[in-house]
Coordinates of C-alpha atoms and ligand atoms in Angstrom, one line a residue:
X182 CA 0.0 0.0 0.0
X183 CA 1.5 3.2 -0.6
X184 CA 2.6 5.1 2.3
X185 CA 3.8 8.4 1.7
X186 CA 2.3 10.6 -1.1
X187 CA 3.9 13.4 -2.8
X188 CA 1.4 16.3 -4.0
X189 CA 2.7 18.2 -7.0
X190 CA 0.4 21.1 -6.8
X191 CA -0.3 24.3 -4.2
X192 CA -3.4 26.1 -3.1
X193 CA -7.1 24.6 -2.7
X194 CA -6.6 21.7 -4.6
X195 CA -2.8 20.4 -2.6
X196 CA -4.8 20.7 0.5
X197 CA -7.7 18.5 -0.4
X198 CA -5.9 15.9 -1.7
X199 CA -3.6 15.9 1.7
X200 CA -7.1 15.9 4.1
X201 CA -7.9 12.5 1.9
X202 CA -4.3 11.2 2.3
X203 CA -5.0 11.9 6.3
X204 CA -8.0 10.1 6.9
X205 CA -6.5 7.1 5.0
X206 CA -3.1 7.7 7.2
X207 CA -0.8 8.4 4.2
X208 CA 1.7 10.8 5.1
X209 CA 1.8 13.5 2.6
X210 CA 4.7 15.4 1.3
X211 CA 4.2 19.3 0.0
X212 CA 6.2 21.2 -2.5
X213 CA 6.5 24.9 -2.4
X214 CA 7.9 27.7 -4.3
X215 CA 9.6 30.9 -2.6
X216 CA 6.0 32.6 -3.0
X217 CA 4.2 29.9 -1.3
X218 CA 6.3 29.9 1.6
X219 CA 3.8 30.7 3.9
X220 CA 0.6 28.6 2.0
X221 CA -1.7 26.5 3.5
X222 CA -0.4 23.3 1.8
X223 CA 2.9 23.8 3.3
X224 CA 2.0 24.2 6.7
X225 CA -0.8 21.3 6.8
X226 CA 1.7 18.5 5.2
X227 CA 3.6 16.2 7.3
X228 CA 6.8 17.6 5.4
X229 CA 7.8 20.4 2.9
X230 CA 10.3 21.0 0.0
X231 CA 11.1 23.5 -1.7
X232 CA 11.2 23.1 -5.2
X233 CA 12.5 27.0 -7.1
X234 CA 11.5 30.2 -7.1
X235 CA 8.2 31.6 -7.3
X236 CA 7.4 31.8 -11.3
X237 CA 5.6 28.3 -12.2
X238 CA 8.2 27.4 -14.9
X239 CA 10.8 27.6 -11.8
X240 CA 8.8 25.3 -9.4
X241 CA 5.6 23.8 -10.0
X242 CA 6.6 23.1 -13.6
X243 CA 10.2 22.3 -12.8
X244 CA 10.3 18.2 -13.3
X245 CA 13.7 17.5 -12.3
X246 CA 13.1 19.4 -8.7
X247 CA 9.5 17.5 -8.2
X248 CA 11.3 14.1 -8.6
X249 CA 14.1 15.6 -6.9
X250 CA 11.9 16.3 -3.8
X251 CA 9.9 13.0 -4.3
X252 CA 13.2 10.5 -3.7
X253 CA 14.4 13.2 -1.2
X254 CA 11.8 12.8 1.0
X255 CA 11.0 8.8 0.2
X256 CA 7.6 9.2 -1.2
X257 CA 6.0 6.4 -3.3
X258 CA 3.6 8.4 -5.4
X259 CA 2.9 11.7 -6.8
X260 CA -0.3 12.8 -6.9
X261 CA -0.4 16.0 -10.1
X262 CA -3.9 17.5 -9.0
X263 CA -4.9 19.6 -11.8
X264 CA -3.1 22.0 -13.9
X265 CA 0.7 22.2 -14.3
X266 CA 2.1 19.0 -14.8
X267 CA -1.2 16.4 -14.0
X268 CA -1.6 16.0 -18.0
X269 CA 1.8 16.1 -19.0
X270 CA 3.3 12.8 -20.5
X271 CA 6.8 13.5 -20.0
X272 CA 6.1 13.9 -16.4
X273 CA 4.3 10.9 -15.9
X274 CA 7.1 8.9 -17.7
X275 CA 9.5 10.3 -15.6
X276 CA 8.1 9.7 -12.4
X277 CA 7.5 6.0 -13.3
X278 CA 11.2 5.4 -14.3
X279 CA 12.4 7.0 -10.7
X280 CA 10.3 4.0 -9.5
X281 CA 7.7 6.0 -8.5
X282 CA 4.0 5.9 -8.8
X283 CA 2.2 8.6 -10.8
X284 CA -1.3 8.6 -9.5
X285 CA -3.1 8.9 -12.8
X286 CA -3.1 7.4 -16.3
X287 CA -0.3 5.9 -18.2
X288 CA 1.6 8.6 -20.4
X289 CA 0.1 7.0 -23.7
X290 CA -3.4 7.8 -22.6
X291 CA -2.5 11.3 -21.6
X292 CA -0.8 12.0 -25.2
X293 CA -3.5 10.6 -26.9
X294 CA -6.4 12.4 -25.7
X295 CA -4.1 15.5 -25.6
X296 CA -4.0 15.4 -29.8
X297 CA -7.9 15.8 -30.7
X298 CA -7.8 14.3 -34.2
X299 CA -6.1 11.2 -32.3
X300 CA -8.8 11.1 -30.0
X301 CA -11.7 11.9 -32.5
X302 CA -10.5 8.7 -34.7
X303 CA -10.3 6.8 -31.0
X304 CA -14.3 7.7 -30.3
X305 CA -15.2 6.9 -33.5
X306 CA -13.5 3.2 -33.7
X307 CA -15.4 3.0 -30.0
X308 CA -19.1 3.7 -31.1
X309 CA -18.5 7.5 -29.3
X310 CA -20.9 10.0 -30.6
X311 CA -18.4 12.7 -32.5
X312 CA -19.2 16.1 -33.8
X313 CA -19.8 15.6 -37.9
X314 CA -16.6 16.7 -39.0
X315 CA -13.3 15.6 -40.3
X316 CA -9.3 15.4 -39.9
X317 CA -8.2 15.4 -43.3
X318 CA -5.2 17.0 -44.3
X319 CA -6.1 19.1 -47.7
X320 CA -4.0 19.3 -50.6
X321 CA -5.1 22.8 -52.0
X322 CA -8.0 24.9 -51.2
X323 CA -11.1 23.4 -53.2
X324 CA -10.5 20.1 -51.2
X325 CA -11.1 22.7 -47.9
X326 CA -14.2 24.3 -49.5
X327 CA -15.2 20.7 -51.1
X328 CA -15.4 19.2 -47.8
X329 CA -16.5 22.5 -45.6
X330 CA -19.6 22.6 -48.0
X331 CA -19.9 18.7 -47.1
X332 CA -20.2 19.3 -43.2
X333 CA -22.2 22.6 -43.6
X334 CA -22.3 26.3 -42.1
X335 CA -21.4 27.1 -39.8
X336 CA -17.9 25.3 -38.4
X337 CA -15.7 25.1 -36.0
X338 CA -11.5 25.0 -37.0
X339 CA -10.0 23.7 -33.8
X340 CA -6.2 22.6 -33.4
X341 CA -5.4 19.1 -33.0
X342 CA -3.3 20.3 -30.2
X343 CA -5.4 22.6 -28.9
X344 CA -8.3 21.9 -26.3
X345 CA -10.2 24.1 -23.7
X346 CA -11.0 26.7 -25.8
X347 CA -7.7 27.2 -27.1
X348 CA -6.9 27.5 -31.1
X349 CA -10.7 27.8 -32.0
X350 CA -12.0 29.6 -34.7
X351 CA -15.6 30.0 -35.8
X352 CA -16.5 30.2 -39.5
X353 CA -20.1 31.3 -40.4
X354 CA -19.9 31.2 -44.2
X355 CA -17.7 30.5 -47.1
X356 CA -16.5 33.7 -47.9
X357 CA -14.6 33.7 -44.2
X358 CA -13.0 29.7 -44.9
X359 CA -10.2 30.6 -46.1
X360 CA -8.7 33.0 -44.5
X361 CA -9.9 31.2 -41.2
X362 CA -8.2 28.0 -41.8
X363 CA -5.0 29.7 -42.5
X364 CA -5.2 32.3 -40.0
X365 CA -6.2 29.1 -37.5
X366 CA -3.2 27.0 -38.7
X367 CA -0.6 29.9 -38.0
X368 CA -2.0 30.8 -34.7
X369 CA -2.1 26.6 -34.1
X370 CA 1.9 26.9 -34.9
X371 CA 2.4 30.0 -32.8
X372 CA 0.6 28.5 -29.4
X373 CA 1.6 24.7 -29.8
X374 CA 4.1 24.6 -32.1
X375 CA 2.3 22.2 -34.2
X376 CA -0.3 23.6 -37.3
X377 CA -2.7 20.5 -37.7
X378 CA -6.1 21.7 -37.8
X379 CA -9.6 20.3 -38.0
X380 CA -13.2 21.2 -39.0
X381 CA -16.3 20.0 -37.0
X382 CA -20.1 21.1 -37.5
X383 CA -20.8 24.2 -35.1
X384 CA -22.9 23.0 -32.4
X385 CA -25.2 25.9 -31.8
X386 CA -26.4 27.1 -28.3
X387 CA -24.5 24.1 -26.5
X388 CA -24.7 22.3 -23.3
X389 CA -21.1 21.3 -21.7
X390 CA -22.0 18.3 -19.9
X391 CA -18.9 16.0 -18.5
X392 CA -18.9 13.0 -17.2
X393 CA -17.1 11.5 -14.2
X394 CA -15.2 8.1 -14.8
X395 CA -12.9 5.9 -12.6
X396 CA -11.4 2.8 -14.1
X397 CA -8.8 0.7 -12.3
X398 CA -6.3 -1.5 -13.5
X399 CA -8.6 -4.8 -13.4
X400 CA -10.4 -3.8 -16.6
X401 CA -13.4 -2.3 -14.5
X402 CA -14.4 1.3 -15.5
X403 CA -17.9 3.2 -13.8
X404 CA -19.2 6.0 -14.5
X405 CA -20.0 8.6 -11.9
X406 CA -22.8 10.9 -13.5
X407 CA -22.5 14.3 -15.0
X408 CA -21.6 17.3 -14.2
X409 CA -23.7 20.7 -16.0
X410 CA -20.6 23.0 -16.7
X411 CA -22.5 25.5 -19.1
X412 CA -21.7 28.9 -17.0
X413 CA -18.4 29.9 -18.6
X414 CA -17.1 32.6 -19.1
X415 CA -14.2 32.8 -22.0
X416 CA -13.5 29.1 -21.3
X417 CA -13.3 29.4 -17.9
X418 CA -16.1 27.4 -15.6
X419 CA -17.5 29.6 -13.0
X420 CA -20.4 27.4 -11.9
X421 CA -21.1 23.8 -12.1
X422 CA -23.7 21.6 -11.1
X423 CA -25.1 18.1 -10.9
X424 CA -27.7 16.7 -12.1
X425 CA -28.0 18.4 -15.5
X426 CA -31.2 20.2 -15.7
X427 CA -31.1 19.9 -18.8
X428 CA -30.7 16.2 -19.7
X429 CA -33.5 13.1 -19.5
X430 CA -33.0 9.9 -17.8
X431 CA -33.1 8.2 -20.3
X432 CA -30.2 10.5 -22.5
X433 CA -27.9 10.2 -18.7
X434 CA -27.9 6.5 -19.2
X435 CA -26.6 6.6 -23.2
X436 CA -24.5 9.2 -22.1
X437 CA -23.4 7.4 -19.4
X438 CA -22.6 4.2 -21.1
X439 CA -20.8 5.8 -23.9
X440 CA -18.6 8.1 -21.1
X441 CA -17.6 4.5 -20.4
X442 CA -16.8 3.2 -23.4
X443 CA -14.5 6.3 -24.6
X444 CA -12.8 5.3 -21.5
X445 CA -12.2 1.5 -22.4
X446 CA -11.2 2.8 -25.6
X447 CA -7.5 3.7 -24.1
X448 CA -7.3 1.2 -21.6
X449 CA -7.9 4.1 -19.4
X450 CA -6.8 4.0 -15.7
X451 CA -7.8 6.8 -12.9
X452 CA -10.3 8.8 -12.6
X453 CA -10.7 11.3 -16.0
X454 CA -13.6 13.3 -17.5
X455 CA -15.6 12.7 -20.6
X456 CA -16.8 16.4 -21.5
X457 CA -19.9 16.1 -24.0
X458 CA -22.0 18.9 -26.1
X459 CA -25.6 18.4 -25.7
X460 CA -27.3 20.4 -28.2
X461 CA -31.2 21.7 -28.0
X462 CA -32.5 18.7 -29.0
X463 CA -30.5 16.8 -26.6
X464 CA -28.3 15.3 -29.3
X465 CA -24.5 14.4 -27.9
X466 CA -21.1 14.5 -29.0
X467 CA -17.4 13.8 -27.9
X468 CA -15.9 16.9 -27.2
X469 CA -12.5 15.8 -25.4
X470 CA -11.0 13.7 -22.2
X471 CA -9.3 15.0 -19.2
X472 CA -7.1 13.2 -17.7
X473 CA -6.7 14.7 -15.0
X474 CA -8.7 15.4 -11.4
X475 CA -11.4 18.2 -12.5
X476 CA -11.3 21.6 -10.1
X477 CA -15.3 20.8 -10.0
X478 CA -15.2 16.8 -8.7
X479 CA -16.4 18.0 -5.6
X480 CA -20.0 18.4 -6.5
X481 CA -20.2 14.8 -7.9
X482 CA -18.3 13.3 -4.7
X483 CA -21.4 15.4 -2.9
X484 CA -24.2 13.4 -4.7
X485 CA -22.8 9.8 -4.8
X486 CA -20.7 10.2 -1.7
X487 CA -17.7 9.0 -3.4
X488 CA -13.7 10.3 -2.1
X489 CA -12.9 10.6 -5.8
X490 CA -9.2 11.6 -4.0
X491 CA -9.5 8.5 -1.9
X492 CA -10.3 5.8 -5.2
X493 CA -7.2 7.6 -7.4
X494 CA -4.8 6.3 -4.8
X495 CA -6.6 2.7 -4.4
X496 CA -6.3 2.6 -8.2
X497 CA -3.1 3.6 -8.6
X498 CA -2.4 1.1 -5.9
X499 CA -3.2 -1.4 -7.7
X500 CA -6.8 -1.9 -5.9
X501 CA -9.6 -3.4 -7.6
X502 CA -12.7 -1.0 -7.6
X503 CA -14.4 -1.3 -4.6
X504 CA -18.0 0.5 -5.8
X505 CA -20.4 -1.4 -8.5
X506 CA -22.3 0.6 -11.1
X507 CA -25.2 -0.2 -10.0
X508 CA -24.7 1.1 -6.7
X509 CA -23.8 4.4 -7.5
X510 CA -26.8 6.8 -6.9
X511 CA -27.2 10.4 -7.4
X512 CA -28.7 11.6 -4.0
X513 CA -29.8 15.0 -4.1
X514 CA -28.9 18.3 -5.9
X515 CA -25.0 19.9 -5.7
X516 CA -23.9 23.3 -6.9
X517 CA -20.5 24.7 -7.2
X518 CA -19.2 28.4 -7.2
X519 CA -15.4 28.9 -7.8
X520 CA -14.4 31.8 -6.1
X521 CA -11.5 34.2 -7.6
X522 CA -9.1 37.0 -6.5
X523 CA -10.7 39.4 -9.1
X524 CA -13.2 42.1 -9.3
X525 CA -16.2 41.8 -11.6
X526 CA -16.4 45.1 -11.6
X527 CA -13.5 46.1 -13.6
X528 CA -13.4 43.8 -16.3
X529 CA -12.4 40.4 -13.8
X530 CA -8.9 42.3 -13.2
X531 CA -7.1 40.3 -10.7
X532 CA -7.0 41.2 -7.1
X533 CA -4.1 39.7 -5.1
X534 CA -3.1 41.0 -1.8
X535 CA -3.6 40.1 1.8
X536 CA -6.4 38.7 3.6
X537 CA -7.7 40.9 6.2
X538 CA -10.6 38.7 7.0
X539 CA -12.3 35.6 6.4
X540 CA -15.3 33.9 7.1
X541 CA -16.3 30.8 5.8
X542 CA -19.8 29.8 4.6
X543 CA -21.0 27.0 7.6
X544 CA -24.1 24.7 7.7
X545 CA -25.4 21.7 6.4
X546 CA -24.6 20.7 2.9
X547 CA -22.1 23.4 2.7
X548 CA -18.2 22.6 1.8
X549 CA -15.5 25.0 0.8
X550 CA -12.3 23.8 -0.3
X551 CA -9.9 26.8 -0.1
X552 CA -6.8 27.4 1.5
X553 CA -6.4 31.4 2.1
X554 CA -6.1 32.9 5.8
X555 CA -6.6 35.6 7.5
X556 CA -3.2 37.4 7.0
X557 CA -2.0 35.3 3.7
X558 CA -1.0 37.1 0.8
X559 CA -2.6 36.4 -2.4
X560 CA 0.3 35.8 -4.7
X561 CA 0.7 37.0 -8.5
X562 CA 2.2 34.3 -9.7
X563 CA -0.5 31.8 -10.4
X564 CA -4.2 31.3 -10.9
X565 CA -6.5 33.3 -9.0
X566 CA -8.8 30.5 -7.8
X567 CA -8.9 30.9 -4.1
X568 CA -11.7 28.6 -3.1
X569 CA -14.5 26.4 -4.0
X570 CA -18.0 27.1 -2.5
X571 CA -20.3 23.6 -3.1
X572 CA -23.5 23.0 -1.7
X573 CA -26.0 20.4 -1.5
X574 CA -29.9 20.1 -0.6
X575 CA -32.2 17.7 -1.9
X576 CA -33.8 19.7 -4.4
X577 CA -32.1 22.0 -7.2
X578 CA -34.4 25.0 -6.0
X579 CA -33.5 24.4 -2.4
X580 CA -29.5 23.9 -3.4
X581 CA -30.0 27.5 -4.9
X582 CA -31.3 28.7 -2.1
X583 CA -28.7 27.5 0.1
X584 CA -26.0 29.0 -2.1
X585 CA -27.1 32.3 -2.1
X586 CA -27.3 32.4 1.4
X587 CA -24.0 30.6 1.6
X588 CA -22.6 33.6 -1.2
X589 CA -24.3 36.2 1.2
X590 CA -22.7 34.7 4.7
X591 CA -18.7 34.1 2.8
X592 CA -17.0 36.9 4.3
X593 CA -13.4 37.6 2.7
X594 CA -12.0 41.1 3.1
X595 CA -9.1 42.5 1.9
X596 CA -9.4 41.9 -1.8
X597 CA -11.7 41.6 -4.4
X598 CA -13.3 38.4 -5.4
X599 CA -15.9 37.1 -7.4
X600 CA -18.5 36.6 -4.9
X601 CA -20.8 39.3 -6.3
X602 CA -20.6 38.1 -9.7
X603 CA -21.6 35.0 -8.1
X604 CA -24.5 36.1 -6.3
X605 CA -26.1 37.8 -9.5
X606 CA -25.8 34.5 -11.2
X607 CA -27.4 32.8 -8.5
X608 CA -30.4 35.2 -8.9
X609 CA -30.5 35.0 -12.6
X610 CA -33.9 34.0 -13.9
X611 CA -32.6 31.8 -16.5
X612 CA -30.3 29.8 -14.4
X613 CA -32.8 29.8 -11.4
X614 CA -35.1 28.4 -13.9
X615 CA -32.3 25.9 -15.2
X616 CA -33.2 26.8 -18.8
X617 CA -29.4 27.8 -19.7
X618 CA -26.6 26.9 -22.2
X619 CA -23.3 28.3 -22.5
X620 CA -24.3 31.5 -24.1
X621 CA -25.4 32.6 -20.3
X622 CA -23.4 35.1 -19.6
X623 CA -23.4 36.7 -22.5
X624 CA -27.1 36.2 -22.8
X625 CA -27.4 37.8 -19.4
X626 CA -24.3 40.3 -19.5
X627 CA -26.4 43.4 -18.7
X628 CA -27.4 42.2 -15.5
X629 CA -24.0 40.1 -14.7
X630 CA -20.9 41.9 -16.1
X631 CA -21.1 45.4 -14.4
X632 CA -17.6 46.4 -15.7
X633 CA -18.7 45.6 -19.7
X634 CA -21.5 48.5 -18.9
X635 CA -18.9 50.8 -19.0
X636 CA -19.3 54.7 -18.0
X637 CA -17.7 57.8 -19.6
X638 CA -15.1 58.1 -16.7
X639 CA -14.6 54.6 -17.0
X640 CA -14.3 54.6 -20.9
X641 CA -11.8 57.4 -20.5
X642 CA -9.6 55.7 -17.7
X643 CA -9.5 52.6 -20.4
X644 CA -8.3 54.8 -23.1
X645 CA -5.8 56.2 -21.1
X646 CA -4.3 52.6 -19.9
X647 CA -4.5 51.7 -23.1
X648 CA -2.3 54.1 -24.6
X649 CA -0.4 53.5 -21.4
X650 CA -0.2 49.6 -22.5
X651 CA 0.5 50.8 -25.9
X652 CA 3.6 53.1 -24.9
X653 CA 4.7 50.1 -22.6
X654 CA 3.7 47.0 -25.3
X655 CA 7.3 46.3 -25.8
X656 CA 8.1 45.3 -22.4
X657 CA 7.8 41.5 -22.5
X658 CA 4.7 40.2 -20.4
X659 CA 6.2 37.9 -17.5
X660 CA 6.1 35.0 -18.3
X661 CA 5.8 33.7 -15.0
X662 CA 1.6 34.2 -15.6
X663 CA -0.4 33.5 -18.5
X664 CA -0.2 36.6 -20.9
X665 CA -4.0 37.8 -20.5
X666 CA -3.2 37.5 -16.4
X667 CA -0.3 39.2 -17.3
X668 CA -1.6 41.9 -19.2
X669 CA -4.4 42.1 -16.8
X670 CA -1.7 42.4 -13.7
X671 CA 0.3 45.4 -15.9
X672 CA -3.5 47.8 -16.7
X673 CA -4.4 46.7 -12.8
X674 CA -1.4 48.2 -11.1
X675 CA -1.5 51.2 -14.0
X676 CA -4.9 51.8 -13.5
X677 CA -4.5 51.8 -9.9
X678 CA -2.0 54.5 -10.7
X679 CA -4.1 56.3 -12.8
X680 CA -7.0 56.5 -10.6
X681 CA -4.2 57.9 -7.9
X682 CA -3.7 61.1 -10.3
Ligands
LIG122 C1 -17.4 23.4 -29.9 C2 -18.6 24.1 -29.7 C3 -19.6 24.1 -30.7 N1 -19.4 23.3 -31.8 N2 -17.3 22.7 -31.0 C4 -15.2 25.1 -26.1 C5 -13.8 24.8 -25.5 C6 -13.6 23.4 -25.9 N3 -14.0 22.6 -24.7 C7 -14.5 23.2 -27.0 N4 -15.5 24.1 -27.0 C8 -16.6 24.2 -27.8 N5 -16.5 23.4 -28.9 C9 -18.3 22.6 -31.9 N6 -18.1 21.8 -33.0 C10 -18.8 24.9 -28.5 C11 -17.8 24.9 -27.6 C12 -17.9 25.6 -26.3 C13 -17.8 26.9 -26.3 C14 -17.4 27.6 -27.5 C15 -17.3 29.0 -27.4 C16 -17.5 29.7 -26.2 C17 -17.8 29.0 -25.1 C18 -17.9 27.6 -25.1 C19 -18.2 26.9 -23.9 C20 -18.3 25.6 -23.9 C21 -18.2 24.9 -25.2

């Protein structure tokens, strides 16, 4: 049995893996980076190492000083969480030839559901509802307008290497093909280094409905339900749920089954996500696999009472799955609201600094999963998710109910965060009503997104940081963040400048 577990990962998501490792006495082992000397995961592990300095590509990123810290400390696993390195192949590989265990699937299921085509051809040997579309490579531009005329307006050109809303483009007509595909192949070779594109139908007005799987290394793969993960906004989930209120009984069980078979179809091992668009008439498609822990599996361990956590590690020990399909039961109604150091009131910009307060949500069916303190300093350097709000009740309407009030009670002072923008949603007629897809928030944008309603003294103050940005563009964002945190970081701090004068 594996004894000692090494998290690869900081913030909300290192802690609740390390609570799991506790009440199945594992000791756990955290990493840190010079920023998150003082963070949560570091002080609740049984021991620490540190790994670099505080930019990702220095520490969380850094394979050598993971493994490094992993035979250091005698661990016999690393657990990735999500992000950074949980879905990256070299990784995995490397920590299974330092003899260690990598608590997640082998590195040839992680590189092939990270190429799309790959796992598009994958689905379709495995009876996997696709999106009408196709991978060929064209030889000159008719066989492009040939075969986009084929699928039908309007499409999608995504990179094979892309995923998550990355390296998409839209294409509404025929005059725009062109143009798109090669403006979509050079922006594929800019971002991944690798051009191949692809062309799918356009789902309109979508449903992104996922599904959670665990599959151990006995050949027995179950499916978990779904998880309703329409409220996005640019790609990023803000609020998930489960049940759907969208899908049928009857469409859960073919999704269900099929969630399965995608997973059989690479031998997978773990616990991984099968994300699905539903469309209006509740027609489904393949739209990728994660192979990794989701951010939202919370809300699904809240309605089957599953430690998703606790099963990664029996699997990856070599444990035959416990739990039967047919025991698995969805037991009341779960909501989740991801809270972020930014302020929805000017344009998401993020908010790090210190915590001068904090009260958390309490009651029954409430759960956060955070790890900020009163007195902890927000760093810059990496995602701005500070906690996870999730609720449950028996009934969708009363699970609403209990997250506003749970929204309305989550006290955090000392820098911005979401929670507004959270509370609007929650009193949004059309997600109150459940009759929402993932044009939400743009559908409901007047009421949700304050800072898009933008003033005269606001419009002003944007010109005026933009010219600033413009006068600055040739200083290199850091690339410690991701460019649009980056960018966001540089107009925060001038703005806050601005507004000073
Ligand atoms: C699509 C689609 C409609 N039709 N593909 C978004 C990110 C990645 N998971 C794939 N995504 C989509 N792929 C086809 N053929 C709709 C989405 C989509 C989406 C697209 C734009 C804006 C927000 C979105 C949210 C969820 C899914």
């Amino acid at each position: 049995m594996i004894q000692k577990i090494l998290v690869a990962n900081r913030g909300e998501i290192a802690v609740r893996i390390m609570r799991s490792c506790r009440e199945m006495s594992i000791q756990s082992v955290a990493v840190y980076s010079t920023a998150d000397r003082k963070s949560m995961h570091v002080r609740y592990a049984d021991e620490a190492y540190f790994i670099g300095d505080s930019p990702s590509s220095e520490s969380y990123l850094n394979i050598e000083n993971i493994i490094h810290a992993a035979k250091k400390s005698g661990a016999d696993a690393i657990h990735p969480g999500y992000g950074f390195l949980s879905e990256n192949d070299e990784f995995a590989r490397k920590v299974n030839k330092a003899g260690i265990v990598f608590i997640g699937p082998s590195p040839e299921s992680i590189v092939s559901m990270g190429d799309k085509i790959t796992a598009r051809k994958i689905m379709i040997d495995a009876g996997v509802n696709v999106v009408p579309g196709t991978d060929a490579k064209f030889n000159n531009d008719e066989e492009i307008i040939g075969t986009a005329r084929e699928i039908g307006y309007p499409l999608m050109i995504k990179a094979s290497a892309g995923g998550g809303g990355k390296g998409m483009r839209l294409v509404r007509n025929e005059h725009e093909l062109l143009a798109s595909y090669k403006m979509a192949r050079s922006e594929a070779k800019t971002a991944f280094n690798n051009d191949t594109v692809y062309i799918e139908k356009y789902i309109e007005s979508p449903h992104h409905i996922e599904f959670q799987i665990l599959a151990d290394t006995h050949g027995n793969i179950i499916h978990l339900f779904e998880r309703e993960c329409s409220v996005q906004r640019r790609h990023q989930k803000v609020v998930e749920e489960t049940p759907s209120p969208f899908i049928s009984n009857k469409l859960r069980n073919k999704m269900g089954k099929q969630a399965v078979e995608a997973a059989r179809s690479v031998n997978y091992t773990g616990a991984g996500t099968i994300e699905f668009l539903v469309d209006g008439n509740q027609n489904f498609y393949f739209l990728e696999m994660n192979t990794r822990l989701q951010v939202e599996h919370p809300i699904t361990e809240r309605i089957t009472g599953v430690d998703i956590v606790k099963q990664q590690i029996l699997i990856a020990d070599g444990q035959p799955l416990a739990l039967q399909q047919e025991e698995i039961r969805q037991f009341g109604h779960a909501i989740e609201c991801r809270i972020y150091a930014e302020d929805p009131d000017n344009n998401f910009m993020p908010s790090p600094g210190i915590i001068q307060h904090i009260t958390d949500p309490l009651g029954l069916g409430v759960r956060t999963d955070g790890y900020v303190y009163e007195g902890y300093e927000i760093p810059i350097y990496y995602d701005p998710l500070i906690s996870k709000l999730i609720v449950w009740a028996q009934t969708r309407k009363e699970a609403i109910n209990r997250m506003q009030r749970a929204l309305y009670s989550y006290k955090i002072l000392g820098i911005k965060t979401s929670i507004p923008f959270l509370k609007r949603i929650m009193n949004t007629p059309d997600f109150v009503n459940g009759k929402y897809n993932t044009h939400f928030i743009e559908n409901n944008k007047q009421t949700l997104l304050h800072s898009e309603n933008c003033n005269a003294d606001c419009e002003l103050l944007s010109i005026i940081v933009s010219y600033i940005n413009f006068i600055e563009q040739d200083t290199e964002p850091s690339n410690n963040v991701s460019h649009e945190s980056s960018s966001q970081w540089k107009s925060y701090s001038l703005k806050k400048s601005v507004i000073r004068l």
